[in-house]
mmCIF file of C-alpha atoms in Angstrom:
data_model
loop_
_atom_site.group_PDB
_atom_site.id
_atom_site.type_symbol
_atom_site.label_atom_id
_atom_site.label_comp_id
_atom_site.label_asym_id
_atom_site.label_seq_id
_atom_site.Cartn_x
_atom_site.Cartn_y
_atom_site.Cartn_z
ATOM 1 C CA UNK N 1 43.990 5.062 9.188
ATOM 2 C CA UNK N 2 42.089 7.763 7.319
ATOM 3 C CA UNK N 3 41.069 5.223 4.666
ATOM 4 C CA UNK N 4 39.573 2.936 7.313
ATOM 5 C CA UNK N 5 37.674 5.842 8.855
ATOM 6 C CA UNK N 6 36.364 6.883 5.411
ATOM 7 C CA UNK N 7 35.131 3.328 4.770
ATOM 8 C CA UNK N 8 33.525 3.108 8.216
ATOM 9 C CA UNK N 9 31.932 6.515 7.627
ATOM 10 C CA UNK N 10 30.484 5.284 4.329
ATOM 11 C CA UNK N 11 29.098 2.136 5.965
ATOM 12 C CA UNK N 12 27.656 4.226 8.776
ATOM 13 C CA UNK N 13 25.989 6.576 6.266
ATOM 14 C CA UNK N 14 24.343 3.660 4.465
ATOM 15 C CA UNK N 15 23.121 2.095 7.701
ATOM 16 C CA UNK N 16 21.659 5.436 8.791
ATOM 17 C CA UNK N 17 20.071 5.778 5.352
ATOM 18 C CA UNK N 18 18.481 2.326 5.665
ATOM 19 C CA UNK N 19 17.152 3.045 9.168
ATOM 20 C CA UNK N 20 15.777 6.386 7.988
ATOM 21 C CA UNK N 21 13.869 4.804 5.089
ATOM 22 C CA UNK N 22 12.706 1.917 7.279
ATOM 23 C CA UNK N 23 11.015 4.419 9.594
ATOM 24 C CA UNK N 24 8.769 5.695 6.809
ATOM 25 C CA UNK N 25 8.334 2.842 4.327
ATOM 26 C CA UNK N 26 7.462 -0.831 4.543
ATOM 27 C CA UNK N 27 9.721 -3.487 3.052
ATOM 28 C CA UNK N 28 8.220 -5.345 0.123
ATOM 29 C CA UNK N 29 7.113 -8.885 0.890
ATOM 30 C CA UNK N 30 8.738 -10.090 -2.317
ATOM 31 C CA UNK N 31 12.221 -8.808 -1.485
ATOM 32 C CA UNK N 32 15.026 -11.257 -0.826
ATOM 33 C CA UNK N 33 17.484 -10.647 1.980
ATOM 34 C CA UNK N 34 20.527 -11.658 -0.037
ATOM 35 C CA UNK N 35 19.522 -9.242 -2.824
ATOM 36 C CA UNK N 36 19.337 -6.461 -0.227
ATOM 37 C CA UNK N 37 22.694 -7.482 1.272
ATOM 38 C CA UNK N 38 24.364 -7.462 -2.155
ATOM 39 C CA UNK N 39 22.881 -4.068 -3.007
ATOM 40 C CA UNK N 40 24.013 -2.497 0.283
ATOM 41 C CA UNK N 41 27.496 -3.983 -0.131
ATOM 42 C CA UNK N 42 27.895 -2.637 -3.672
ATOM 43 C CA UNK N 43 26.495 0.702 -2.546
ATOM 44 C CA UNK N 44 29.017 0.853 0.332
ATOM 45 C CA UNK N 45 31.925 0.018 -1.986
ATOM 46 C CA UNK N 46 30.981 2.741 -4.495
ATOM 47 C CA UNK N 47 30.422 5.345 -1.796
ATOM 48 C CA UNK N 48 33.704 4.446 -0.047
ATOM 49 C CA UNK N 49 35.599 4.820 -3.325
ATOM 50 C CA UNK N 50 34.119 8.292 -3.854
ATOM 51 C CA UNK N 51 34.766 9.321 -0.237
ATOM 52 C CA UNK N 52 38.477 8.581 -0.670
ATOM 53 C CA UNK N 53 38.504 11.774 -2.726
ATOM 54 C CA UNK N 54 36.877 14.347 -0.377
ATOM 55 C CA UNK N 55 36.711 17.070 -3.005
ATOM 56 C CA UNK N 56 34.290 15.041 -5.161
ATOM 57 C CA UNK N 57 31.254 16.621 -3.510
ATOM 58 C CA UNK N 58 28.813 16.516 -6.441
ATOM 59 C CA UNK N 59 29.471 12.833 -7.329
ATOM 60 C CA UNK N 60 29.022 11.918 -3.663
ATOM 61 C CA UNK N 61 25.670 13.738 -3.467
ATOM 62 C CA UNK N 62 24.458 12.099 -6.700
ATOM 63 C CA UNK N 63 25.593 8.686 -5.478
ATOM 64 C CA UNK N 64 23.687 9.009 -2.199
ATOM 65 C CA UNK N 65 20.502 10.239 -3.883
ATOM 66 C CA UNK N 66 20.655 7.531 -6.564
ATOM 67 C CA UNK N 67 21.420 4.825 -4.015
ATOM 68 C CA UNK N 68 18.568 5.920 -1.757
ATOM 69 C CA UNK N 69 16.198 6.063 -4.729
ATOM 70 C CA UNK N 70 17.086 2.518 -5.843
ATOM 71 C CA UNK N 71 16.864 1.212 -2.288
ATOM 72 C CA UNK N 72 13.373 2.683 -1.824
ATOM 73 C CA UNK N 73 12.047 1.711 -5.234
ATOM 74 C CA UNK N 74 13.306 -1.862 -5.435
ATOM 75 C CA UNK N 75 13.111 -2.998 -1.800
ATOM 76 C CA UNK N 76 10.393 -0.857 -0.208
ATOM 77 C CA UNK N 77 6.740 -0.252 -1.041
ATOM 78 C CA UNK N 78 7.338 3.101 -2.692
ATOM 79 C CA UNK N 79 6.512 4.949 -5.897
ATOM 80 C CA UNK N 80 9.272 6.533 -8.035
ATOM 81 C CA UNK N 81 8.291 10.022 -6.859
ATOM 82 C CA UNK N 82 8.251 9.007 -3.200
ATOM 83 C CA UNK N 83 11.615 7.256 -3.638
ATOM 84 C CA UNK N 84 13.130 10.408 -5.110
ATOM 85 C CA UNK N 85 11.704 12.504 -2.275
ATOM 86 C CA UNK N 86 13.215 10.169 0.321
ATOM 87 C CA UNK N 87 16.625 10.323 -1.403
ATOM 88 C CA UNK N 88 16.710 14.095 -1.711
ATOM 89 C CA UNK N 89 15.321 14.734 1.793
ATOM 90 C CA UNK N 90 17.957 12.499 3.378
ATOM 91 C CA UNK N 91 20.790 13.999 1.376
ATOM 92 C CA UNK N 92 19.690 17.552 2.186
ATOM 93 C CA UNK N 93 19.630 16.825 5.928
ATOM 94 C CA UNK N 94 22.991 14.985 5.734
ATOM 95 C CA UNK N 95 24.607 17.758 3.682
ATOM 96 C CA UNK N 96 23.361 20.485 6.016
ATOM 97 C CA UNK N 97 24.634 18.533 9.026
ATOM 98 C CA UNK N 98 28.051 18.041 7.411
ATOM 99 C CA UNK N 99 28.480 21.682 6.438
ATOM 100 C CA UNK N 100 27.070 22.800 9.789
ATOM 101 C CA UNK N 101 29.557 20.613 11.659
ATOM 102 C CA UNK N 102 32.292 21.994 9.437
ATOM 103 C CA UNK N 103 31.235 25.516 10.349
ATOM 104 C CA UNK N 104 31.126 24.753 14.068
ATOM 105 C CA UNK N 105 34.570 23.159 13.892
ATOM 106 C CA UNK N 106 35.690 26.253 11.995
ATOM 107 C CA UNK N 107 34.771 28.359 15.008
ATOM 108 C CA UNK N 108 37.336 26.290 16.922
ATOM 109 C CA UNK N 109 39.969 27.206 14.313
ATOM 110 C CA UNK N 110 39.679 24.023 12.242
ATOM 111 C CA UNK N 111 40.393 25.041 8.678
ATOM 112 C CA UNK N 112 37.621 24.023 6.225
ATOM 113 C CA UNK N 113 40.128 23.240 3.473
ATOM 114 C CA UNK N 114 41.934 20.785 5.753
ATOM 115 C CA UNK N 115 38.626 19.129 6.716
ATOM 116 C CA UNK N 116 38.038 18.486 3.004
ATOM 117 C CA UNK N 117 41.522 17.083 2.406
ATOM 118 C CA UNK N 118 43.301 13.860 3.341
ATOM 119 C CA UNK N 119 44.421 14.861 6.803
ATOM 120 C CA UNK N 120 43.970 13.665 10.359
ATOM 121 C CA UNK N 121 41.557 16.530 10.985
ATOM 122 C CA UNK N 122 39.184 14.946 8.480
ATOM 123 C CA UNK N 123 38.874 11.889 10.754
ATOM 124 C CA UNK N 124 37.590 14.178 13.506
ATOM 125 C CA UNK N 125 35.173 15.715 11.009
ATOM 126 C CA UNK N 126 33.809 12.322 9.836
ATOM 127 C CA UNK N 127 33.274 10.989 13.368
ATOM 128 C CA UNK N 128 31.651 14.232 14.535
ATOM 129 C CA UNK N 129 29.355 14.328 11.509
ATOM 130 C CA UNK N 130 28.131 10.748 11.961
ATOM 131 C CA UNK N 131 27.565 11.220 15.683
ATOM 132 C CA UNK N 132 25.581 14.400 14.985
ATOM 133 C CA UNK N 133 23.563 12.888 12.140
ATOM 134 C CA UNK N 134 22.513 9.802 14.133
ATOM 135 C CA UNK N 135 20.268 11.495 16.747
ATOM 136 C CA UNK N 136 18.789 13.850 14.127
ATOM 137 C CA UNK N 137 17.705 10.973 11.846
ATOM 138 C CA UNK N 138 16.446 8.968 14.810
ATOM 139 C CA UNK N 139 14.408 11.973 15.936
ATOM 140 C CA UNK N 140 12.963 12.512 12.453
ATOM 141 C CA UNK N 141 12.266 8.784 12.070
ATOM 142 C CA UNK N 142 10.155 8.665 15.220
ATOM 143 C CA UNK N 143 7.460 10.594 13.354
ATOM 144 C CA UNK N 144 7.369 8.068 10.511
ATOM 145 C CA UNK N 145 4.726 5.401 9.994
ATOM 146 C CA UNK N 146 5.563 2.578 7.633
ATOM 147 C CA UNK N 147 1.908 1.481 7.480
ATOM 148 C CA UNK N 148 0.738 4.707 5.842
ATOM 149 C CA UNK N 149 0.174 4.895 2.110
ATOM 150 C CA UNK N 150 2.041 6.841 -0.563
ATOM 151 C CA UNK N 151 1.824 10.517 -1.303
ATOM 152 C CA UNK N 152 0.358 11.611 -4.668
ATOM 153 C CA UNK N 153 2.729 13.275 -7.111
ATOM 154 C CA UNK N 154 0.869 16.610 -6.928
ATOM 155 C CA UNK N 155 1.660 16.828 -3.195
ATOM 156 C CA UNK N 156 5.360 16.044 -3.567
ATOM 157 C CA UNK N 157 6.217 18.297 -6.512
ATOM 158 C CA UNK N 158 6.009 21.578 -4.517
ATOM 159 C CA UNK N 159 8.522 20.192 -1.992
ATOM 160 C CA UNK N 160 11.270 19.396 -4.516
ATOM 161 C CA UNK N 161 12.282 23.016 -5.357
ATOM 162 C CA UNK N 162 12.819 23.813 -1.675
ATOM 163 C CA UNK N 163 15.010 20.737 -1.228
ATOM 164 C CA UNK N 164 17.033 21.376 -4.385
ATOM 165 C CA UNK N 165 17.514 25.009 -3.381
ATOM 166 C CA UNK N 166 18.802 23.838 0.008
ATOM 167 C CA UNK N 167 21.350 21.583 -1.711
ATOM 168 C CA UNK N 168 22.457 24.467 -3.933
ATOM 169 C CA UNK N 169 22.862 26.859 -0.964
ATOM 170 C CA UNK N 170 24.752 24.188 0.944
ATOM 171 C CA UNK N 171 27.122 23.680 -1.995
ATOM 172 C CA UNK N 172 27.756 27.430 -2.366
ATOM 173 C CA UNK N 173 28.454 27.811 1.362
ATOM 174 C CA UNK N 174 30.862 24.878 1.238
ATOM 175 C CA UNK N 175 32.799 26.341 -1.700
ATOM 176 C CA UNK N 176 33.071 29.729 -0.002
ATOM 177 C CA UNK N 177 34.123 28.110 3.255
ATOM 178 C CA UNK N 178 36.953 26.238 1.549
ATOM 179 C CA UNK N 179 38.171 29.453 -0.075
ATOM 180 C CA UNK N 180 37.704 31.795 2.881
ATOM 181 C CA UNK N 181 36.169 30.748 6.201
ATOM 182 C CA UNK N 182 32.870 30.325 8.036
ATOM 183 C CA UNK N 183 31.235 33.001 10.121
ATOM 184 C CA UNK N 184 28.434 32.789 12.658
ATOM 185 C CA UNK N 185 25.849 34.111 10.187
ATOM 186 C CA UNK N 186 26.485 31.257 7.721
ATOM 187 C CA UNK N 187 26.132 28.747 10.533
ATOM 188 C CA UNK N 188 22.806 30.361 11.442
ATOM 189 C CA UNK N 189 21.672 30.077 7.792
ATOM 190 C CA UNK N 190 22.614 26.400 7.680
ATOM 191 C CA UNK N 191 20.815 25.648 10.941
ATOM 192 C CA UNK N 192 17.744 27.474 9.617
ATOM 193 C CA UNK N 193 17.823 25.431 6.414
ATOM 194 C CA UNK N 194 18.217 22.256 8.458
ATOM 195 C CA UNK N 195 15.160 23.192 10.508
ATOM 196 C CA UNK N 196 13.174 23.979 7.355
ATOM 197 C CA UNK N 197 14.018 20.666 5.723
ATOM 198 C CA UNK N 198 13.226 18.654 8.857
ATOM 199 C CA UNK N 199 9.896 20.494 8.928
ATOM 200 C CA UNK N 200 9.360 19.509 5.291
ATOM 201 C CA UNK N 201 9.784 15.860 6.221
ATOM 202 C CA UNK N 202 7.254 16.277 9.052
ATOM 203 C CA UNK N 203 4.902 18.067 6.680
ATOM 204 C CA UNK N 204 5.196 15.311 4.077
ATOM 205 C CA UNK N 205 4.507 12.669 6.717
ATOM 206 C CA UNK N 206 1.465 14.615 7.929
ATOM 207 C CA UNK N 207 0.178 14.829 4.362
ATOM 208 C CA UNK N 208 0.751 11.107 3.905
ATOM 209 C CA UNK N 209 -1.265 10.359 7.049
ATOM 210 C CA UNK N 210 -3.993 12.740 5.884
ATOM 211 C CA UNK N 211 -4.128 11.059 2.488
ATOM 212 C CA UNK N 212 -4.351 7.662 4.196
ATOM 213 C CA UNK N 213 -7.255 8.847 6.356
ATOM 214 C CA UNK N 214 -9.011 10.293 3.303
ATOM 215 C CA UNK N 215 -8.746 7.011 1.423
ATOM 216 C CA UNK N 216 -9.862 5.089 4.492
ATOM 217 C CA UNK N 217 -12.866 7.415 4.818
ATOM 218 C CA UNK N 218 -13.771 6.902 1.155
ATOM 219 C CA UNK N 219 -13.596 3.143 1.560
ATOM 220 C CA UNK N 220 -15.753 3.328 4.687
ATOM 221 C CA UNK N 221 -18.349 5.362 2.795
ATOM 222 C CA UNK N 222 -18.341 2.896 -0.093
ATOM 223 C CA UNK N 223 -18.682 -0.016 2.296
ATOM 224 C CA UNK N 224 -21.561 1.739 4.055
ATOM 225 C CA UNK N 225 -23.299 2.417 0.722
ATOM 226 C CA UNK N 226 -22.863 -1.233 -0.238
ATOM 227 C CA UNK N 227 -24.295 -2.395 3.084
ATOM 228 C CA UNK N 228 -27.232 0.026 2.779
ATOM 229 C CA UNK N 229 -27.982 -1.293 -0.708
ATOM 230 C CA UNK N 230 -27.787 -4.852 0.643
ATOM 231 C CA UNK N 231 -30.393 -4.104 3.312
ATOM 232 C CA UNK N 232 -32.627 -2.578 0.665
ATOM 233 C CA UNK N 233 -32.330 -5.653 -1.542
ATOM 234 C CA UNK N 234 -32.934 -7.908 1.460
ATOM 235 C CA UNK N 235 -36.096 -5.969 2.301
ATOM 236 C CA UNK N 236 -37.329 -6.221 -1.313
ATOM 237 C CA UNK N 237 -36.586 -9.944 -1.321
ATOM 238 C CA UNK N 238 -38.604 -10.426 1.863
ATOM 239 C CA UNK N 239 -41.541 -8.488 0.389
ATOM 240 C CA UNK N 240 -41.427 -10.619 -2.762
ATOM 241 C CA UNK N 241 -41.364 -13.758 -0.654
ATOM 242 C CA UNK N 242 -44.388 -12.632 1.384
ATOM 243 C CA UNK N 243 -46.307 -11.853 -1.812
ATOM 244 C CA UNK N 244 -45.369 -15.260 -3.217
ATOM 245 C CA UNK N 245 -46.845 -17.085 -0.244
ATOM 246 C CA UNK N 246 -50.214 -15.502 -1.032
ATOM 247 C CA UNK N 247 -50.032 -16.800 -4.619
ATOM 248 C CA UNK N 248 -48.811 -20.311 -3.827
ATOM 249 C CA UNK N 249 -52.215 -21.421 -2.511
ATOM 250 C CA UNK N 250 -53.901 -20.131 -5.681
ATOM 251 C CA UNK N 251 -51.467 -22.074 -7.865
ATOM 252 C CA UNK N 252 -51.999 -25.246 -5.801
ATOM 253 C CA UNK N 253 -55.782 -24.983 -6.002
ATOM 254 C CA UNK N 254 -55.649 -24.341 -9.743
ATOM 255 C CA UNK N 255 -53.316 -27.321 -10.291
ATOM 256 C CA UNK N 256 -55.652 -29.563 -8.258
ATOM 257 C CA UNK N 257 -58.652 -28.432 -10.317
ATOM 258 C CA UNK N 258 -56.959 -29.085 -13.669
ATOM 259 C CA UNK N 259 -55.575 -32.386 -12.371
ATOM 260 C CA UNK N 260 -59.091 -33.512 -11.417
ATOM 261 C CA UNK N 261 -60.310 -32.529 -14.869
ATOM 262 C CA UNK N 262 -57.309 -34.326 -16.405
ATOM 263 C CA UNK N 263 -56.568 -31.176 -18.405
ATOM 264 C CA UNK N 264 -52.838 -31.739 -18.972
ATOM 265 C CA UNK N 265 -52.149 -28.663 -21.175
ATOM 266 C CA UNK N 266 -53.678 -26.275 -18.633
ATOM 267 C CA UNK N 267 -51.890 -28.066 -15.799
ATOM 268 C CA UNK N 268 -48.530 -27.673 -17.564
ATOM 269 C CA UNK N 269 -49.252 -23.998 -18.148
ATOM 270 C CA UNK N 270 -50.001 -23.414 -14.434
ATOM 271 C CA UNK N 271 -46.817 -25.257 -13.421
ATOM 272 C CA UNK N 272 -44.788 -23.135 -15.846
ATOM 273 C CA UNK N 273 -46.308 -19.930 -14.453
ATOM 274 C CA UNK N 274 -45.511 -21.016 -10.893
ATOM 275 C CA UNK N 275 -41.927 -21.828 -11.875
ATOM 276 C CA UNK N 276 -41.477 -18.445 -13.547
ATOM 277 C CA UNK N 277 -42.834 -16.708 -10.449
ATOM 278 C CA UNK N 278 -40.433 -18.595 -8.192
ATOM 279 C CA UNK N 279 -37.375 -17.917 -10.371
ATOM 280 C CA UNK N 280 -38.254 -14.234 -10.716
ATOM 281 C CA UNK N 281 -37.567 -13.666 -7.021
ATOM 282 C CA UNK N 282 -34.182 -11.970 -6.655
ATOM 283 C CA UNK N 283 -31.667 -13.991 -4.684
ATOM 284 C CA UNK N 284 -29.688 -12.247 -1.950
ATOM 285 C CA UNK N 285 -26.456 -13.651 -0.535
ATOM 286 C CA UNK N 286 -26.870 -14.309 3.184
ATOM 287 C CA UNK N 287 -23.982 -15.893 5.126
ATOM 288 C CA UNK N 288 -25.082 -14.783 8.635
ATOM 289 C CA UNK N 289 -22.538 -11.943 8.648
ATOM 290 C CA UNK N 290 -24.003 -8.653 7.460
ATOM 291 C CA UNK N 291 -20.714 -7.086 6.331
ATOM 292 C CA UNK N 292 -19.538 -10.116 4.363
ATOM 293 C CA UNK N 293 -23.047 -10.746 3.005
ATOM 294 C CA UNK N 294 -23.308 -7.197 1.641
ATOM 295 C CA UNK N 295 -19.901 -7.425 -0.048
ATOM 296 C CA UNK N 296 -20.490 -10.862 -1.568
ATOM 297 C CA UNK N 297 -24.013 -9.934 -2.670
ATOM 298 C CA UNK N 298 -22.691 -6.883 -4.514
ATOM 299 C CA UNK N 299 -20.061 -8.883 -6.357
ATOM 300 C CA UNK N 300 -22.396 -11.820 -6.976
ATOM 301 C CA UNK N 301 -24.604 -9.442 -8.958
ATOM 302 C CA UNK N 302 -21.551 -8.001 -10.752
ATOM 303 C CA UNK N 303 -20.431 -11.526 -11.678
ATOM 304 C CA UNK N 304 -23.949 -12.390 -12.855
ATOM 305 C CA UNK N 305 -24.029 -9.318 -15.086
ATOM 306 C CA UNK N 306 -20.662 -10.354 -16.546
ATOM 307 C CA UNK N 307 -21.983 -13.918 -17.007
ATOM 308 C CA UNK N 308 -19.355 -15.387 -14.707
ATOM 309 C CA UNK N 309 -20.334 -18.335 -12.474
ATOM 310 C CA UNK N 310 -19.519 -17.454 -8.860
ATOM 311 C CA UNK N 311 -19.389 -20.346 -6.377
ATOM 312 C CA UNK N 312 -19.425 -19.437 -2.679
ATOM 313 C CA UNK N 313 -18.345 -21.639 0.212
ATOM 314 C CA UNK N 314 -18.666 -19.395 3.263
ATOM 315 C CA UNK N 315 -18.917 -20.324 6.928
ATOM 316 C CA UNK N 316 -18.307 -17.402 9.280
ATOM 317 C CA UNK N 317 -19.806 -16.203 12.582
ATOM 318 C CA UNK N 318 -22.145 -13.169 12.696
ATOM 319 C CA UNK N 319 -19.363 -10.944 14.087
ATOM 320 C CA UNK N 320 -15.629 -10.764 13.425
ATOM 321 C CA UNK N 321 -12.877 -8.774 15.099
ATOM 322 C CA UNK N 322 -11.709 -7.596 11.677
ATOM 323 C CA UNK N 323 -12.611 -4.077 10.566
ATOM 324 C CA UNK N 324 -15.443 -3.890 7.976
ATOM 325 C CA UNK N 325 -13.260 -1.603 5.859
ATOM 326 C CA UNK N 326 -10.402 -4.144 5.917
ATOM 327 C CA UNK N 327 -12.816 -6.899 4.916
ATOM 328 C CA UNK N 328 -14.038 -4.674 2.111
ATOM 329 C CA UNK N 329 -10.485 -4.040 0.910
ATOM 330 C CA UNK N 330 -9.535 -7.739 0.984
ATOM 331 C CA UNK N 331 -12.716 -9.138 -0.558
ATOM 332 C CA UNK N 332 -13.371 -6.186 -2.851
ATOM 333 C CA UNK N 333 -9.914 -5.988 -4.422
ATOM 334 C CA UNK N 334 -9.602 -9.717 -5.022
ATOM 335 C CA UNK N 335 -13.151 -10.072 -6.381
ATOM 336 C CA UNK N 336 -12.664 -7.039 -8.619
ATOM 337 C CA UNK N 337 -9.473 -8.556 -9.983
ATOM 338 C CA UNK N 338 -11.092 -11.973 -10.461
ATOM 339 C CA UNK N 339 -14.037 -10.537 -12.408
ATOM 340 C CA UNK N 340 -11.736 -8.409 -14.531
ATOM 341 C CA UNK N 341 -9.488 -11.391 -15.295
ATOM 342 C CA UNK N 342 -12.441 -13.634 -16.229
ATOM 343 C CA UNK N 343 -14.289 -11.160 -18.451
ATOM 344 C CA UNK N 344 -12.058 -11.531 -21.587
ATOM 345 C CA UNK N 345 -12.345 -15.342 -21.496
ATOM 346 C CA UNK N 346 -14.940 -17.400 -23.420
ATOM 347 C CA UNK N 347 -18.097 -17.931 -21.360
ATOM 348 C CA UNK N 348 -17.490 -21.634 -20.893
ATOM 349 C CA UNK N 349 -14.077 -20.972 -19.307
ATOM 350 C CA UNK N 350 -15.188 -18.336 -16.795
ATOM 351 C CA UNK N 351 -15.339 -19.358 -13.151
ATOM 352 C CA UNK N 352 -14.713 -17.871 -9.723
ATOM 353 C CA UNK N 353 -14.553 -19.991 -6.546
ATOM 354 C CA UNK N 354 -14.613 -18.308 -3.147
ATOM 355 C CA UNK N 355 -13.966 -20.006 0.186
ATOM 356 C CA UNK N 356 -14.173 -18.111 3.462
ATOM 357 C CA UNK N 357 -13.927 -19.992 6.747
ATOM 358 C CA UNK N 358 -13.172 -19.153 10.354
ATOM 359 C CA UNK N 359 -11.468 -21.887 12.341
ATOM 360 C CA UNK N 360 -10.596 -21.062 15.936
ATOM 361 C CA UNK N 361 -8.771 -17.705 15.733
ATOM 362 C CA UNK N 362 -7.862 -17.914 12.033
ATOM 363 C CA UNK N 363 -9.917 -16.495 9.181
ATOM 364 C CA UNK N 364 -9.020 -18.282 5.939
ATOM 365 C CA UNK N 365 -9.963 -16.728 2.602
ATOM 366 C CA UNK N 366 -9.255 -18.199 -0.807
ATOM 367 C CA UNK N 367 -10.385 -16.999 -4.189
ATOM 368 C CA UNK N 368 -9.543 -18.836 -7.391
ATOM 369 C CA UNK N 369 -10.459 -17.580 -10.831
ATOM 370 C CA UNK N 370 -9.786 -18.690 -14.349
ATOM 371 C CA UNK N 371 -7.527 -16.442 -16.388
ATOM 372 C CA UNK N 372 -5.422 -16.279 -19.510
ATOM 373 C CA UNK N 373 -1.765 -15.870 -18.548
ATOM 374 C CA UNK N 374 -0.908 -14.715 -22.077
ATOM 375 C CA UNK N 375 -3.170 -11.685 -21.627
ATOM 376 C CA UNK N 376 -1.808 -8.814 -19.588
ATOM 377 C CA UNK N 377 -4.725 -7.594 -17.505
ATOM 378 C CA UNK N 378 -4.391 -4.382 -15.500
ATOM 379 C CA UNK N 379 -5.862 -5.281 -12.137
ATOM 380 C CA UNK N 380 -6.837 -2.196 -10.240
ATOM 381 C CA UNK N 381 -10.255 -2.542 -8.633
ATOM 382 C CA UNK N 382 -13.511 -0.802 -9.386
ATOM 383 C CA UNK N 383 -13.781 1.313 -6.239
ATOM 384 C CA UNK N 384 -10.401 1.484 -4.587
ATOM 385 C CA UNK N 385 -7.732 0.824 -7.184
ATOM 386 C CA UNK N 386 -4.887 0.083 -4.789
ATOM 387 C CA UNK N 387 -4.467 -3.559 -5.804
ATOM 388 C CA UNK N 388 -2.990 -6.391 -3.833
ATOM 389 C CA UNK N 389 -0.587 -4.083 -1.997
ATOM 390 C CA UNK N 390 -3.480 -2.904 0.186
ATOM 391 C CA UNK N 391 -4.575 -6.498 0.715
ATOM 392 C CA UNK N 392 -1.095 -7.229 2.060
ATOM 393 C CA UNK N 393 -1.260 -4.155 4.316
ATOM 394 C CA UNK N 394 -4.568 -5.327 5.760
ATOM 395 C CA UNK N 395 -3.173 -8.822 6.326
ATOM 396 C CA UNK N 396 -0.114 -7.357 8.047
ATOM 397 C CA UNK N 397 -2.343 -5.477 10.488
ATOM 398 C CA UNK N 398 -3.714 -8.827 11.672
ATOM 399 C CA UNK N 399 -0.392 -10.676 11.627
ATOM 400 C CA UNK N 400 -1.589 -12.486 8.534
ATOM 401 C CA UNK N 401 -0.077 -13.625 5.261
ATOM 402 C CA UNK N 402 -1.024 -13.434 1.589
ATOM 403 C CA UNK N 403 -0.093 -16.221 -0.824
ATOM 404 C CA UNK N 404 -0.405 -15.971 -4.598
ATOM 405 C CA UNK N 405 -0.434 -18.954 -6.951
ATOM 406 C CA UNK N 406 -0.589 -18.780 -10.730
ATOM 407 C CA UNK N 407 -1.031 -21.694 -13.142
ATOM 408 C CA UNK N 408 -1.531 -21.860 -16.887
ATOM 409 C CA UNK N 409 -5.269 -21.158 -16.613
ATOM 410 C CA UNK N 410 -6.020 -20.005 -13.053
ATOM 411 C CA UNK N 411 -4.992 -17.511 -10.422
ATOM 412 C CA UNK N 412 -5.374 -18.089 -6.689
ATOM 413 C CA UNK N 413 -5.114 -15.700 -3.770
ATOM 414 C CA UNK N 414 -5.035 -17.050 -0.224
ATOM 415 C CA UNK N 415 -5.250 -14.816 2.834
ATOM 416 C CA UNK N 416 -4.889 -15.928 6.457
ATOM 417 C CA UNK N 417 -5.811 -13.455 9.185
ATOM 418 C CA UNK N 418 -5.463 -13.648 12.949
ATOM 419 C CA UNK N 419 -8.912 -12.782 14.312
ATOM 420 C CA UNK N 420 -7.521 -12.223 17.813
ATOM 421 C CA UNK N 421 -5.744 -9.043 16.715
#
């Protein structure tokens, strides 16, 4: 019976671990359900085998931290540092709950050594621990937000010593409890440590939200600067056009005069001058939507400087229900990546095709660029640097999808967004 309870306790721990992570992190779009099922099954088997020997405390702690780290890193959108933080934070809370429950049971004359041995009392301990841990993790998870970004390493490093110290204190208390017994002061220390570590999780989540707002603010400022520059270029283009209209009549009169005189060389010279004047006018992308026009105009000039032909097929209304910053992230990241992928190619092979259409409530965006699959290009973006992961986040906010297609000489990104959101 004890073996069954140990196995059920292990399964319960892993399910609580998964729910805890799911509250803070978003599952990767590329993950496969059967891969996740296999991983959780193997994890449960290993943890159950260790739990059959209650005195193996250190291997059990290492197993839980390692399992949580792998689960975060391979199946959730998480960095290695964030994955490690999630593993340690969960294990600290779980360990403090276990030792705290052991201390409380000790006040009711349950011997700590018997709770750590293969006895019927251990079944009571396992059930009590899981029932206590469940509401605590649910409470902590309610403050999580899977849509937030990741914390920088410099913000997480100061939190690790406090967590590791908590694990060490918990281990020392457990060893002393097995040898002697608990007292009320030790229980107070454990509850204080539990409170501190729950506060650390809240603090980390607050920092993550703050970092997300900071990045969002930076992107908004960049988008505003881009739009301001677009208006300036549009104004200059209009002034050039007005000035040109004053010169057109002079060119026409001069061409008529030389035509009447049958002076072909002078006529050709006037035509050439008029053509040079017309081509010297800067072209500004205008697709009837100011936000999209400013973004495309910026990248059209960047593509022109890189000598990359950029072909636009855009048909959108003047206003969209999609945030300008989200449009900037989606268009900016993909155009940055396309330009960066095309730049190493020979000039005759460079090409970027952009299609952006709104049909009913769906905004369809497709960008296709030539690339060399043998070259490993680090795609990061000129302004933002968060890659396609942020494009997927933006699409998720509008119940959209992102599809990637790679061939031997091209790379295509397709994004569908629900404009009703």
